[in-house]
XYZ file of C-alpha atoms in Angstrom:
335
model
C 38.439 81.388 86.586
C 38.209 84.583 88.438
C 37.699 84.721 92.131
C 34.503 86.672 92.991
C 35.695 87.101 96.790
C 36.255 90.714 97.736
C 37.569 91.999 100.901
C 34.812 92.856 103.033
C 34.097 95.413 106.040
C 34.414 94.230 109.461
C 30.412 94.271 109.465
C 30.593 92.490 106.171
C 32.658 89.877 107.425
C 30.273 89.460 110.459
C 27.264 88.982 108.141
C 28.963 86.394 106.204
C 30.351 84.254 109.000
C 26.682 84.117 110.364
C 25.332 83.465 107.237
C 27.615 80.435 106.627
C 26.356 79.008 110.217
C 22.971 79.545 108.958
C 23.183 77.758 105.862
C 25.308 74.760 107.170
C 22.659 74.384 110.134
C 19.706 74.412 108.135
C 20.889 71.967 105.559
C 23.031 70.007 108.322
C 21.655 66.355 107.440
C 22.718 66.824 103.871
C 26.247 68.652 104.625
C 29.544 66.973 104.420
C 31.729 70.091 104.931
C 31.629 74.062 104.409
C 34.308 76.551 103.464
C 34.088 80.397 103.921
C 35.699 82.497 101.239
C 35.751 79.375 98.812
C 37.812 78.985 95.533
C 34.517 80.356 93.711
C 32.049 81.841 96.012
C 31.697 83.667 99.377
C 30.221 80.157 101.042
C 30.426 76.704 99.600
C 28.678 73.911 101.229
C 29.626 70.578 100.036
C 26.795 68.127 100.536
C 27.096 64.241 101.191
C 26.067 63.713 97.518
C 29.347 65.305 96.312
C 27.355 68.522 94.851
C 27.594 72.030 96.224
C 25.565 74.781 97.370
C 27.142 77.915 96.243
C 26.120 81.380 98.276
C 27.088 84.873 97.313
C 26.447 87.099 100.276
C 26.044 90.980 100.170
C 25.644 92.870 103.419
C 23.695 96.447 103.772
C 24.948 98.253 106.784
C 22.425 100.744 106.837
C 18.792 99.116 107.573
C 16.702 101.614 105.618
C 19.200 102.543 102.808
C 17.987 100.993 99.602
C 20.550 102.950 97.281
C 22.839 100.186 96.335
C 20.448 97.046 96.665
C 19.966 96.723 93.244
C 23.652 96.978 92.369
C 24.409 94.419 95.113
C 21.849 91.778 93.276
C 23.341 92.433 89.979
C 27.116 91.648 91.312
C 25.691 88.746 93.216
C 23.819 87.230 90.185
C 27.203 87.904 88.296
C 29.231 85.934 90.593
C 26.740 83.108 90.942
C 26.629 82.754 87.020
C 30.300 81.867 87.459
C 29.572 79.315 90.012
C 26.703 77.940 88.008
C 29.327 76.671 85.594
C 30.605 74.450 88.100
C 29.435 71.011 87.276
C 29.112 69.997 91.179
C 26.558 72.996 91.232
C 23.209 71.971 93.202
C 21.828 75.334 94.409
C 22.520 79.081 94.176
C 21.691 81.357 96.916
C 21.901 84.976 97.297
C 22.074 86.012 100.953
C 21.369 89.361 102.155
C 20.146 91.305 105.039
C 18.133 93.723 103.444
C 14.222 93.645 103.500
C 14.265 95.172 100.254
C 16.599 93.017 98.157
C 15.312 94.401 94.858
C 14.942 97.848 95.421
C 10.982 97.580 95.244
C 9.078 99.075 97.953
C 5.862 96.939 96.929
C 7.635 93.886 97.812
C 9.307 94.390 101.077
C 6.612 92.693 102.717
C 7.946 89.389 101.228
C 11.318 89.884 102.572
C 10.854 91.688 106.160
C 11.938 88.647 108.186
C 14.052 85.553 107.949
C 12.931 84.391 104.439
C 14.006 81.668 102.062
C 12.325 81.904 98.688
C 13.177 79.906 95.578
C 12.790 81.600 92.247
C 9.280 80.361 91.830
C 8.427 81.638 95.118
C 9.521 85.176 94.407
C 6.842 88.093 93.699
C 6.442 88.372 90.049
C 8.253 91.700 89.701
C 11.134 90.334 91.337
C 11.120 87.327 89.022
C 10.842 89.623 86.182
C 13.857 91.770 87.624
C 16.035 88.776 87.841
C 15.346 87.458 84.269
C 16.085 91.242 83.212
C 19.632 91.134 84.750
C 20.068 87.831 83.333
C 19.265 88.785 79.702
C 21.122 92.345 79.931
C 24.385 91.159 81.272
C 24.121 87.798 79.106
C 24.340 85.429 82.242
C 24.144 82.355 80.198
C 24.797 79.818 83.234
C 22.376 80.377 85.744
C 19.401 77.965 86.148
C 16.728 79.816 88.121
C 15.462 76.545 89.203
C 18.435 76.196 91.336
C 18.221 79.718 92.325
C 16.983 81.226 95.818
C 17.221 84.265 97.886
C 17.726 84.303 101.527
C 17.354 87.303 104.145
C 18.929 87.061 107.200
C 18.080 90.366 109.317
C 21.409 91.611 110.920
C 21.608 95.432 112.150
C 21.977 97.478 114.928
C 25.139 97.549 117.220
C 23.002 95.796 119.945
C 24.128 92.203 119.804
C 20.983 91.006 121.218
C 18.923 92.456 118.055
C 21.720 91.939 115.781
C 22.039 88.058 116.468
C 18.558 87.478 117.157
C 17.717 85.507 113.682
C 21.105 83.546 113.975
C 20.341 82.602 117.559
C 16.903 81.536 116.543
C 18.314 79.044 113.986
C 20.904 77.955 116.578
C 18.078 77.191 119.262
C 15.854 75.744 116.705
C 18.651 73.181 115.487
C 19.334 72.386 119.414
C 15.781 71.763 119.913
C 15.381 69.598 117.343
C 18.432 67.565 118.008
C 17.542 66.924 121.757
C 15.296 68.491 124.487
C 18.367 67.684 126.712
C 20.386 70.381 125.401
C 19.862 73.766 127.112
C 21.417 77.319 127.798
C 24.293 76.763 125.451
C 23.462 78.714 122.384
C 25.450 81.835 123.155
C 28.436 80.282 123.977
C 28.099 77.830 121.061
C 27.798 80.740 118.440
C 31.098 82.065 119.816
C 32.913 78.898 119.185
C 31.349 78.436 115.769
C 32.137 81.932 114.970
C 35.712 81.397 115.772
C 35.721 78.297 113.697
C 34.377 79.981 110.686
C 36.779 83.003 111.032
C 39.839 80.537 111.260
C 38.390 78.758 108.106
C 38.025 82.157 106.117
C 41.330 83.227 107.155
C 43.015 80.108 105.910
C 44.505 80.438 102.454
C 44.298 76.653 101.224
C 40.817 76.531 99.767
C 40.791 72.830 100.471
C 40.659 73.584 104.588
C 36.891 73.017 105.269
C 34.749 72.863 108.381
C 33.431 69.298 108.766
C 29.826 68.493 109.894
C 31.495 66.390 112.911
C 33.886 69.458 113.679
C 30.867 71.870 114.103
C 28.423 69.754 116.253
C 30.735 67.803 118.501
C 31.119 71.312 120.902
C 27.639 70.643 121.901
C 28.535 67.666 123.882
C 31.408 69.467 125.897
C 29.359 72.369 126.535
C 26.294 70.608 127.589
C 28.302 68.287 129.802
C 30.236 70.807 131.417
C 33.207 68.260 132.159
C 32.115 66.770 135.373
C 32.100 62.924 135.205
C 30.046 60.896 137.531
C 32.069 61.010 140.618
C 31.242 57.492 141.940
C 32.585 56.361 138.697
C 36.033 57.682 140.188
C 35.614 57.124 143.753
C 38.943 55.603 144.195
C 40.574 58.767 143.609
C 40.396 61.781 145.897
C 38.055 64.122 144.953
C 40.452 66.959 145.052
C 42.929 65.243 142.431
C 40.239 64.734 140.188
C 39.307 68.262 140.128
C 42.631 69.437 139.725
C 43.176 67.393 136.727
C 39.828 68.427 135.146
C 40.945 72.077 135.755
C 44.336 71.550 134.507
C 43.838 69.697 131.408
C 40.083 71.348 130.776
C 41.249 72.075 127.141
C 42.690 68.651 126.429
C 39.563 66.958 127.901
C 37.249 69.051 125.561
C 39.697 68.279 122.648
C 39.255 64.636 123.294
C 35.688 64.769 123.789
C 34.893 66.714 120.906
C 36.824 64.184 118.543
C 34.091 62.293 116.932
C 36.289 59.065 115.933
C 37.442 58.763 119.502
C 34.058 59.165 121.118
C 32.717 56.564 118.554
C 35.545 54.316 119.242
C 34.919 54.310 123.177
C 31.288 53.959 122.823
C 31.667 50.987 120.387
C 34.059 49.351 122.858
C 31.535 50.032 125.690
C 28.511 48.589 123.736
C 30.620 45.411 122.960
C 31.864 44.992 126.386
C 30.189 41.731 128.182
C 29.154 42.335 131.401
C 26.471 41.064 133.692
C 26.333 43.671 136.162
C 23.667 46.554 135.847
C 24.863 49.745 134.060
C 26.490 51.651 136.611
C 28.670 48.621 137.564
C 29.320 47.735 133.984
C 30.533 51.186 133.458
C 32.792 51.285 136.366
C 34.146 47.854 135.119
C 34.651 49.181 131.761
C 36.870 52.066 132.949
C 38.841 50.049 135.519
C 39.673 47.250 132.712
C 39.810 49.106 129.610
C 41.213 52.396 129.821
C 44.949 50.957 129.267
C 43.534 50.579 125.679
C 43.256 53.918 125.018
C 46.903 54.871 126.234
C 48.022 55.136 122.885
C 45.518 58.147 122.149
C 47.249 59.983 125.076
C 50.721 59.088 124.626
C 51.701 62.213 122.310
C 50.165 64.676 124.562
C 53.171 65.386 127.043
C 51.084 64.039 130.259
C 53.064 62.875 133.045
C 52.810 59.221 133.771
C 51.181 59.569 136.965
C 48.368 61.212 135.490
C 48.004 59.516 132.174
C 45.573 56.755 133.994
C 43.484 58.940 135.639
C 42.890 61.704 132.730
C 42.291 58.751 130.290
C 39.356 57.479 132.844
C 38.075 61.165 133.130
C 37.573 61.296 129.429
C 35.953 57.770 129.098
C 33.786 58.353 132.036
C 32.721 61.367 130.259
C 31.938 60.063 126.853
C 30.016 57.091 128.342
C 27.870 59.261 130.673
C 26.912 61.264 127.750
C 26.307 58.646 125.563
C 22.713 59.246 124.898
C 23.210 62.979 124.384
C 26.163 61.880 121.975
C 23.837 59.679 120.163
C 21.240 62.629 119.749
C 23.786 64.884 118.106
C 24.557 62.304 116.029
C 21.290 61.265 114.708
C 20.062 65.099 114.935
C 23.053 65.988 112.374
C 22.665 62.893 110.089
C 26.141 61.365 111.164
C 26.313 57.789 110.252
C 28.795 55.371 112.747
């Protein structure tokens, strides 16, 4: 089977990575994992059902140049026809950034903003044009009931304007997860860009971005790595700060690990104590930290710092348990 992926320009790469992020976030509760530059399509999103969303991405670098939009649409439909042969195909999406994806001035108003249109929701002229391409090019596999067109505006060299739609999608996603989450969208987008770029550059097609991997950095960014001081008041404040600065990346990685956070929170919820919440938390940290020592044993951490570092991570996870639960529920992640 032929691979439909081409080597895109830097602009095309930028658009493809952002398109992957948008598709994943807009389907987050049904997503298992995503792959940029998949075996069959530009973006392949695996759903929890086992089926996939196949997306073909075509970027137009000049906002008002419509000279090649029909050519791009035709090329996209040809590759989507190939994806449609896959038995796990649930959706086929053509994603572009132009407001005139069909090269028809009369239909621009239907695509002038961030737009999602199924085949049945397309203007009749556009439906007819798609059917004409399917017939003339003998595309025998496309089921138009699975086909949709997504427009993600993405133009200009001004980042504020260029990423406006992507930022809006991210902010809406965060707002729907929790009102507690504020002021992290730009930094989160940068992290996600790196994740998707690394994924696209990995030749192994089985390497994907898991849903948990995508959403867990939210916890780290929102909490800013500062545990409640009174939970660790047996330590000198300067020692705590030094460890948090020196091992910031390690703490990030631990808190981002979904399996480790869930393990700590499950243990905490099962921990029997007649004390109030704060005293229970302190008691749990003081008596149970040693149970997680194996999780820190392969990290080349000096013995004298192991206990403090473990307690910092545990404290951070427990302090953010409500936020963690919000993120988990908002992303549809089951314990």
